[in-house]
XYZ file of C-alpha atoms in Angstrom:
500
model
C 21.291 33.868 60.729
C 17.198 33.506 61.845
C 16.317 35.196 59.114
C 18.217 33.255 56.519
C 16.642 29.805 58.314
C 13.115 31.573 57.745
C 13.506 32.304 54.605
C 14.922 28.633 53.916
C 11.851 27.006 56.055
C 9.529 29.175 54.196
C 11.113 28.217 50.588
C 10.848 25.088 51.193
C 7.692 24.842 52.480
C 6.575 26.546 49.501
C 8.283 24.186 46.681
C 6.338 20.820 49.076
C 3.034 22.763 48.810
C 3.217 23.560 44.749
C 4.479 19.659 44.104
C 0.818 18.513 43.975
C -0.010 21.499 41.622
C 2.457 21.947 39.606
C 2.108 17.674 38.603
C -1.688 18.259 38.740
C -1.010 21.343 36.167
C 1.583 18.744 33.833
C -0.960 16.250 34.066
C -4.149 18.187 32.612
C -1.536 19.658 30.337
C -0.226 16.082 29.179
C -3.664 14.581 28.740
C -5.508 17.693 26.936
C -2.498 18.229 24.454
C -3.027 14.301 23.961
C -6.764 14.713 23.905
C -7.174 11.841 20.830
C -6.332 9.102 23.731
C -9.085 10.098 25.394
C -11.674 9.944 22.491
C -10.996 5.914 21.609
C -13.835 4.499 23.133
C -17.639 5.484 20.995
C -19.371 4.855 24.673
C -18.593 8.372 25.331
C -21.141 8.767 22.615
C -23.878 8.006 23.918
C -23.178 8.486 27.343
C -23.579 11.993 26.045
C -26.530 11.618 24.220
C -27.997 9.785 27.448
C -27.005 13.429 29.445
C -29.234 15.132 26.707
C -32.216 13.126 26.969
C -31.908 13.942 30.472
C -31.423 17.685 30.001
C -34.296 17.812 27.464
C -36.848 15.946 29.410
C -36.120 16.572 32.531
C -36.302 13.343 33.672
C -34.601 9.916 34.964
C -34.820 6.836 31.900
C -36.051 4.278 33.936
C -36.752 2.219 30.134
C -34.441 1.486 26.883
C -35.105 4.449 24.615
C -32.036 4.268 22.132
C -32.219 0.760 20.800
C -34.874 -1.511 18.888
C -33.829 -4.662 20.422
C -34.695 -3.776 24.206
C -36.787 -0.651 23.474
C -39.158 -0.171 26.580
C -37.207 -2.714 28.987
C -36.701 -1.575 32.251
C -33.632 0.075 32.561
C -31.670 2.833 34.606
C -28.203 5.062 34.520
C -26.248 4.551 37.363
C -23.988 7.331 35.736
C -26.599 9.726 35.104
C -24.522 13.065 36.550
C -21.633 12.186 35.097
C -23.444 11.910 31.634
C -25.391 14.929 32.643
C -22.074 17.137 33.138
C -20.678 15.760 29.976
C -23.734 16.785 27.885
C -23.701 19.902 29.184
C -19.606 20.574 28.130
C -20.195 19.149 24.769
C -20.983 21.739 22.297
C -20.764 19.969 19.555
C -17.379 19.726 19.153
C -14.990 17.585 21.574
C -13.246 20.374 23.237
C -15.723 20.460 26.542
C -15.358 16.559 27.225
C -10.998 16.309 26.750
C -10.947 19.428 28.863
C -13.379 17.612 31.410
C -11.916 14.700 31.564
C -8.401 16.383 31.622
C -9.234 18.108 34.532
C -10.679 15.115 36.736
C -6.943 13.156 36.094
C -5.223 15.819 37.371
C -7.602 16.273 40.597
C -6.672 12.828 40.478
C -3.142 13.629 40.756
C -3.042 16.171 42.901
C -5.582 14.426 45.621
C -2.924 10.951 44.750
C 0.291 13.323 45.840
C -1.356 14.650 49.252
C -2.383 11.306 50.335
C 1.605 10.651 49.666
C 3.155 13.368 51.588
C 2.987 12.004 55.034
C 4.811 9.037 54.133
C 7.393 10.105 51.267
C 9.618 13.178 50.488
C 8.246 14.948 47.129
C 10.455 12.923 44.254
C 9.397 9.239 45.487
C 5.578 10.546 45.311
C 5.758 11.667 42.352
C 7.502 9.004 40.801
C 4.780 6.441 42.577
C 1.966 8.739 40.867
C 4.355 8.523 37.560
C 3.540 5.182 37.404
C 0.090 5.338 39.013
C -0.449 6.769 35.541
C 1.032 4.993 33.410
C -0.789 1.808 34.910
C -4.322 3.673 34.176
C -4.193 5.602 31.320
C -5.109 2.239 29.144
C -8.469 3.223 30.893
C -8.285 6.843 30.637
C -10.926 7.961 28.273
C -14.007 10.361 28.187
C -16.101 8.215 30.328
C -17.898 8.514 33.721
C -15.407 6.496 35.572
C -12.663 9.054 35.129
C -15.036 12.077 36.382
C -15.703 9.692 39.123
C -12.110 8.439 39.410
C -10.926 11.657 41.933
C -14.216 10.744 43.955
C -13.136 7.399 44.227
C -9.329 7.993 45.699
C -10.898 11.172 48.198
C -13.180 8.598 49.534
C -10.812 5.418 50.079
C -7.907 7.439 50.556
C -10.531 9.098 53.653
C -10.584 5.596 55.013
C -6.738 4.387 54.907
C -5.845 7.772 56.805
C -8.439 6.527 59.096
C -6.812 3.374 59.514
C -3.604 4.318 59.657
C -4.404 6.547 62.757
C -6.548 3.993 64.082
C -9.515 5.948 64.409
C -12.885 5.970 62.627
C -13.635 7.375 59.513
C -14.769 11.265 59.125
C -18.234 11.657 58.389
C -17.538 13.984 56.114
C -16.733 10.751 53.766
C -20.648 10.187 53.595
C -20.860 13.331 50.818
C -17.957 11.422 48.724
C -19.510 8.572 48.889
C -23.381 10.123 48.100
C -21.579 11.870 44.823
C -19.480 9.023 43.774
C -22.609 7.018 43.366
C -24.328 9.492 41.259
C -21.330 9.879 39.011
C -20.705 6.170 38.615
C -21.521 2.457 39.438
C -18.305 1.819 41.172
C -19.425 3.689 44.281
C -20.096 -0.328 45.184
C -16.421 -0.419 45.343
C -15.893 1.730 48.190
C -18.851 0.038 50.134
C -17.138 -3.181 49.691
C -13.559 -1.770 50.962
C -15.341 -0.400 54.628
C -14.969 -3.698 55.862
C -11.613 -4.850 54.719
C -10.120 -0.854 55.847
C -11.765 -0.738 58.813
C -10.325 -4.322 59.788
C -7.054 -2.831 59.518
C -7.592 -0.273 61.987
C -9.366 -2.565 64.571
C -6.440 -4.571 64.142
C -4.087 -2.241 65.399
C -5.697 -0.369 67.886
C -5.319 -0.568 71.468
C -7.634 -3.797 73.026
C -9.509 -1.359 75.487
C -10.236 0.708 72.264
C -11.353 -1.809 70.273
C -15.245 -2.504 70.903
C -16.028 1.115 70.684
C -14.080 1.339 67.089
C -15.500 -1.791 66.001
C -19.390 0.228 66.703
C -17.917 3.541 64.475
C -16.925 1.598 61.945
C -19.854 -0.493 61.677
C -21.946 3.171 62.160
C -19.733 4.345 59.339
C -20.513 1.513 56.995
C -24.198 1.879 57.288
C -24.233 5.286 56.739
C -21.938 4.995 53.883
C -25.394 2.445 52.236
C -27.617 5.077 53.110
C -25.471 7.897 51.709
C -25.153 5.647 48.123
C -28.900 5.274 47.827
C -29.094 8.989 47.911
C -29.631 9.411 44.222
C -32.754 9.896 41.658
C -32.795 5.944 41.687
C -32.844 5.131 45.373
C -32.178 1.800 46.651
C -32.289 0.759 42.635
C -28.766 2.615 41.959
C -26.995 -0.034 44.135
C -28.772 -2.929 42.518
C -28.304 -1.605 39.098
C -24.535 -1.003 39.631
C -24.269 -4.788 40.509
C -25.955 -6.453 37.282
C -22.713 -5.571 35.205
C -21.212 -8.206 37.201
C -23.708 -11.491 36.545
C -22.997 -11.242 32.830
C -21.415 -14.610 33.617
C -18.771 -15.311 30.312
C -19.631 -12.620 28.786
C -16.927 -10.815 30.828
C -14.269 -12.868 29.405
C -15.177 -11.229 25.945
C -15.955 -7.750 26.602
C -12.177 -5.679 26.211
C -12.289 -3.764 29.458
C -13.673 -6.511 31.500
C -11.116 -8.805 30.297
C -7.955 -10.551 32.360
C -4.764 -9.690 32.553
C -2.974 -11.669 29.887
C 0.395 -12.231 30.738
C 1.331 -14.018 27.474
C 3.213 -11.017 25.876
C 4.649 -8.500 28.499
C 3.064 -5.422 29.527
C 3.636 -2.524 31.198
C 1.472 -4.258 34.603
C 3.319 -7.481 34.359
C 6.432 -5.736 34.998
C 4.907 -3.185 37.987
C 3.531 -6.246 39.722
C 6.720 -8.170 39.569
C 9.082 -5.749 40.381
C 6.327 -4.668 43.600
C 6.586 -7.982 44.404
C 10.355 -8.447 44.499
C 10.832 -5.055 46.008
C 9.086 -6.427 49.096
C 10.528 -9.130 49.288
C 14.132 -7.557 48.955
C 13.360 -4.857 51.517
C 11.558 -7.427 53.973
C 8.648 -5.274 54.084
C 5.986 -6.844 57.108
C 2.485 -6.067 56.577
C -0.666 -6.870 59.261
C -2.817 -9.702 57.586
C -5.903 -6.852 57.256
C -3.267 -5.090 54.466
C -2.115 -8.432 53.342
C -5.798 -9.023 52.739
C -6.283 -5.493 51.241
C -3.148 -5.975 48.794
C -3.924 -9.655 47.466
C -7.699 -8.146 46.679
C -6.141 -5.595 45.005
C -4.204 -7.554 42.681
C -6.675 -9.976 42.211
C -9.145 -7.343 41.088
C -6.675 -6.206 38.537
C -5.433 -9.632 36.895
C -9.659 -10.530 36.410
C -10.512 -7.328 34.665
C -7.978 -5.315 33.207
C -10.216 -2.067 33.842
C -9.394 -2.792 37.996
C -6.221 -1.881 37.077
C -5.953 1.548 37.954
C -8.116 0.723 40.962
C -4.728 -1.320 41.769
C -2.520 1.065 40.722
C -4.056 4.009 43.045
C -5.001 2.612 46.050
C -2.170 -0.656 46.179
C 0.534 2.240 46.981
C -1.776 3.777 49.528
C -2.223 0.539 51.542
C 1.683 0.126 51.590
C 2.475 3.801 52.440
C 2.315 3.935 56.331
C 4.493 0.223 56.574
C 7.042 1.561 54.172
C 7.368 5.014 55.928
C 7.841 3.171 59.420
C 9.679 0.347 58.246
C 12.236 1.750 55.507
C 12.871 4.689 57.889
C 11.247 7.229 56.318
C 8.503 8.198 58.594
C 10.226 10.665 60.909
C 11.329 13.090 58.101
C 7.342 12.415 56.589
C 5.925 13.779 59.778
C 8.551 16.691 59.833
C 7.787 17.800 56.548
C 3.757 17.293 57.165
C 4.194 19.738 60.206
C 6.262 21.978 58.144
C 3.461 22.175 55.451
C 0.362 22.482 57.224
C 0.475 26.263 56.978
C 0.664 27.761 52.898
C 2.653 30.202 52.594
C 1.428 33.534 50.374
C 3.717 33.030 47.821
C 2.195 29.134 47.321
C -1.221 30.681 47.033
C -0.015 33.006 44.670
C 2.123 30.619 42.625
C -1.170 28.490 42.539
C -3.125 31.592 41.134
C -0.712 32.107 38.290
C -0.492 28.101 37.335
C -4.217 28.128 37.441
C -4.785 31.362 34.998
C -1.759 29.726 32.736
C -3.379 26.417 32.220
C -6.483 28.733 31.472
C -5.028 30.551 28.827
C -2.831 27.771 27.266
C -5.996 25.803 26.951
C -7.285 28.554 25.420
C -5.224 28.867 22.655
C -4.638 25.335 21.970
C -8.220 24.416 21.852
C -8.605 27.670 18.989
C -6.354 25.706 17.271
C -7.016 22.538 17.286
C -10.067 20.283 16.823
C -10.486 17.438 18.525
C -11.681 14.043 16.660
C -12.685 10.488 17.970
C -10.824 7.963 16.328
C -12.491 7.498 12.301
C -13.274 3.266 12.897
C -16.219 4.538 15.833
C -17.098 7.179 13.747
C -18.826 5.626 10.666
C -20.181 9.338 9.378
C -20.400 8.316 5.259
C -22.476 4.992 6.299
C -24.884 6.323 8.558
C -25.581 9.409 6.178
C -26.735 6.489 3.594
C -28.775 4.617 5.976
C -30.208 7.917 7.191
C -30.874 8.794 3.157
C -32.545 5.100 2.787
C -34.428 5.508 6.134
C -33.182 2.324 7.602
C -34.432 1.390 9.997
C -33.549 -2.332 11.916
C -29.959 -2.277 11.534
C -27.804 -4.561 12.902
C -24.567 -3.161 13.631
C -21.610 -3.425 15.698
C -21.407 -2.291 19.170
C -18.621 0.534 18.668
C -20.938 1.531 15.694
C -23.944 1.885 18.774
C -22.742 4.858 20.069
C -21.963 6.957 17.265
C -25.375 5.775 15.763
C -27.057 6.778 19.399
C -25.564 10.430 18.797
C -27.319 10.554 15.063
C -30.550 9.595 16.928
C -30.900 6.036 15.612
C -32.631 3.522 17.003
C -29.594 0.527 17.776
C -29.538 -3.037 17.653
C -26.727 -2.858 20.260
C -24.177 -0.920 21.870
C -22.118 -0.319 24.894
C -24.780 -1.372 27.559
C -24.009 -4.678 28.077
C -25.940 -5.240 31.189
C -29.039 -4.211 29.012
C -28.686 -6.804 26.942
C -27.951 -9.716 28.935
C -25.545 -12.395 28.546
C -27.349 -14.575 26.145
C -27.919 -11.949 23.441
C -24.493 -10.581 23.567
C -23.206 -14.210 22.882
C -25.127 -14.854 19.953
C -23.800 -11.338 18.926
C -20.156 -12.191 18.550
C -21.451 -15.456 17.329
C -23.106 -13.709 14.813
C -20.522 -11.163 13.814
C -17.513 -14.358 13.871
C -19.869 -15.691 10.734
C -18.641 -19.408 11.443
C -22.152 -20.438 11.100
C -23.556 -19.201 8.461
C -27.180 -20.323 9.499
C -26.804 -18.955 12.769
C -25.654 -15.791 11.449
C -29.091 -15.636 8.961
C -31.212 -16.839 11.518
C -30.094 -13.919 14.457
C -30.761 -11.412 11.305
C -34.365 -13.072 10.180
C -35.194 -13.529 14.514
C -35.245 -9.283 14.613
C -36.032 -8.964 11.325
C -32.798 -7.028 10.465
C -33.504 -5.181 7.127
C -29.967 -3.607 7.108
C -26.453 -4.331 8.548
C -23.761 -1.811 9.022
C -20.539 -3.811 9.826
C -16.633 -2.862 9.809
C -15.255 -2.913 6.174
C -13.712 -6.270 7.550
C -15.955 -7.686 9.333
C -16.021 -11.779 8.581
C -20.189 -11.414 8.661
C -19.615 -8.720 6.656
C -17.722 -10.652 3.875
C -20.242 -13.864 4.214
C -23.049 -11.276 3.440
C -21.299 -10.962 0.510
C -22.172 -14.196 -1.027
C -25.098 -15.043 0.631
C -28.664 -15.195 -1.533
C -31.154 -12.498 -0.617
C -28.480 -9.852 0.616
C -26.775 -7.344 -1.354
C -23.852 -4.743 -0.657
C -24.878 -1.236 -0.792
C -21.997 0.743 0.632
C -18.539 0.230 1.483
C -15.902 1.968 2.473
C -12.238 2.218 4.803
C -14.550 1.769 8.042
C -17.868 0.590 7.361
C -19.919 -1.751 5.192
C -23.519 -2.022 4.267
C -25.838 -4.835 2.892
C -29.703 -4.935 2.419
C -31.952 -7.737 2.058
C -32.030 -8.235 -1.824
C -35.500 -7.409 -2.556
C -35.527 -4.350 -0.561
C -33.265 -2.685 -2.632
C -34.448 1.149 -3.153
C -34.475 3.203 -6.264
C -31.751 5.682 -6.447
C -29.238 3.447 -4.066
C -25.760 4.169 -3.958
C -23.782 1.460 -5.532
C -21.421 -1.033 -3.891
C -18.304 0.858 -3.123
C -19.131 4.245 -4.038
C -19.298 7.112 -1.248
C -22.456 8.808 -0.448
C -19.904 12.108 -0.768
């Protein structure tokens, strides 16, 4: 009879250790077999191409190199590892940065699912990440904030188990915190949730414990500043990291930073609502710090649609410990956290084999299959007749940017919007909506744009068309070029023939 509740114990204790694995494993899986979804956005472009001018001059940019507009302008990455690390993947091909980026989601995961395990059995956690992912992966693309995204739930996750045992954070947070703000701006993020965390745990604690938890904290916090100015940039990282955020209305334009728009449903509408209604069905009673904590959360995700993973990973971490302890579930957590704290062989060696079979199946899917970024960021026809016409001032569309970028061409824009500034960004769209016509001519004629490379259906695009003293050169399914009239070239392609 012992030995058949051993064996049961030890079973079972090995299926609760492999959950976060063997989802981790199906996640990288998922997302590499689906590697197109990540390739949708041409900033990972020149993100990469940014990496490479690192690598091959062994140096910080501290000044616009890649465009013609801001050339020379003071300017810094705040994502300079994460760039560095994807440069260093890419091989030419698109294999290194899906695989990358495939494995940071499911560190993601698995980091997501032992945050979990205190406070629900295995099937609720993983449903909860379930829909943890299907809340981000609008976001999920080959991009710094996904390398940095595992970062970002090790460090705040650090802080909620903090809070929820009402102590002070580890200091072993501080190394988080000093890599997250290498591999991405958002670091400010975390410095910006000490405060509201640690007012949870003050909250709760015992009044003759209070004071000296109120000093650790505040220790904490400081030494979580110091740790994020521990980069190439210094004291500048922080500052840069913040100018994304005084582009004013800008933000209302740019997809990303858009709001939620609850006009047509979506996939967040319904998670919010049914969140909401849940709680109140269930009576769930939260402190005011978590109240706090939760309305910041959603209000960071209805302004910018790109907070909404931010919501949809750290929202069900904040509501973990009441919902154990209030929906009865936290005496079974804690058994099965006692139960797990020691692996069992058989976990480590279940691990080993799911490891060296993601290695191999990635192996053999990658031999067979290439990888492509979506064909309307990749405008490969138009820039090989700009490149044959040596073009130079082009002005072209911001997706356009970062493929350009890669072919080593000076830009007019692209994804850096804080580079740019507000203003010029605005007379941008202006400029590409072609209401005003004069407007449109007079951006052109203010940078002395000899060349514009604008989607097929682009509406400046089509005013070009008619407009005296520009000509079409090139168009096809993707892109469209005009010149200024009496620039034309010998030898130019004709209007709607390919360069092929």
């Amino acid at each position: 009879m012992s030995l058949s509740i051993t064996s049961s114990v030890i079973s079972r204790n090995a299926a609760r250790g492999l959950v976060p694995l063997c989802a981790a494993v199906g996640a990288y899986l998922f997302y590499l077999s689906a590697g197109e979804i990540l390739l949708r956005d041409s900033d990972t472009m020149w993100q990469i191409r940014i990496g490479q001018w690192i690598l091959e001059h062994g140096a910080m940019p501290t000044t616009d190199v890649f465009s013609f507009t801001r050339y020379g302008e003071a300017w810094i990455s705040s994502s300079w590892l994460s760039q560095v690390v994807f440069a260093l993947v890419y091989g030419g091909d698109w294999a290194g940065p899906v695989i990358l980026t495939s494995i940071a989601i499911s560190a993601t995961v698995a980091i997501f699912l032992n945050l979990l395990s205190p406070y629900f059995d295995p099937a609720r956690a993983v449903l909860i990440t379930a829909l943890a992912l299907l809340l981000s992966t609008i976001h999920f693309f080959a991009r710094p904030h996904v390398l940095a995204l595992p970062v970002l739930l090790a460090f705040i996750g650090g802080l909620m188990a903090a809070a929820d045992r009402r102590t002070s954070p580890s200091w072993w947070l501080l190394p988080l915190m000093a890599l997250w703000a290498n591999l991405h701006g958002g670091f400010v993020l975390g410095l910006a949730l000490i405060g509201p965390i640690g007012l949870e745990a003050i909250w709760n604690v015992e009044p003759s414990r209070r004071r000296l938890l109120i000093v650790r904290w505040g220790l904490f916090g400081l030494a979580a500043l110091a740790a994020s100015c521990v980069t190439p940039y210094g004291w500048n990282s922080l500052l840069g990291a913040t100018k994304i955020l005084s582009l004013g209305k800008l933000l209302t334009l740019i997809g990303e930073w858009k709001p939620a728009d609850f006009s047509k449903p979506s996939f967040f509408e319904a998670t919010l609502l049914g969140l909401i209604g849940l709680i109140c069905y269930r009576r769930l009673t939260l402190s005011v710090p978590r109240i706090l904590l939760l309305l910041g959360l959603i209000w960071m995700a209805l302004s910018h649609v790109r907070n909404i993973e931010v919501f949809a990973f750290i929202a069900p971490l904040v509501l973990a410990k009441p919902i154990a302890e209030q929906w009865g579930t936290a005496g079974a957590a804690a058994t099965r956290f006692e139960e797990t704290r020691a692996i069992p062989v058989v976990t480590i060696l279940a691990a080993i084999a799911m490891v060296i079979g993601a290695w191999v199946t990635t192996t053999m899917f990658v031999a067979q299959h290439q990888f492509k970024f979506l064909p309307q960021f990749s405008p490969v026809a138009a820039v090989d007749v700009l490149q044959q016409h040596k073009a130079q001032r082009v002005f072209s569309t911001a997706p356009f940017g970062g493929y350009m970028v890669s072919r080593d061409m000076k830009v007019f824009i692209d994804g850096r919007a804080e580079l740019y500034g507000e203003q010029f960004v605005l007379d941008y769209y202006d400029a590409l909506d072609a209401r005003d016509v004069g407007q449109l001519l007079g951006l052109l004629d203010k940078y002395r744009i000899d060349t514009t490379l604008l989607s097929s259906d682009s509406p400046a695009g089509n005013a070009l068309d008619h407009l005296k003293g520009w000509k079409r050169l090139y168009k096809d399914d993707i892109a469209v070029i005009h010149v200024r009239s009496d620039e034309m070239r010998a030898g130019a392609v004709p209007a709607g023939e390919s360069s092929n």
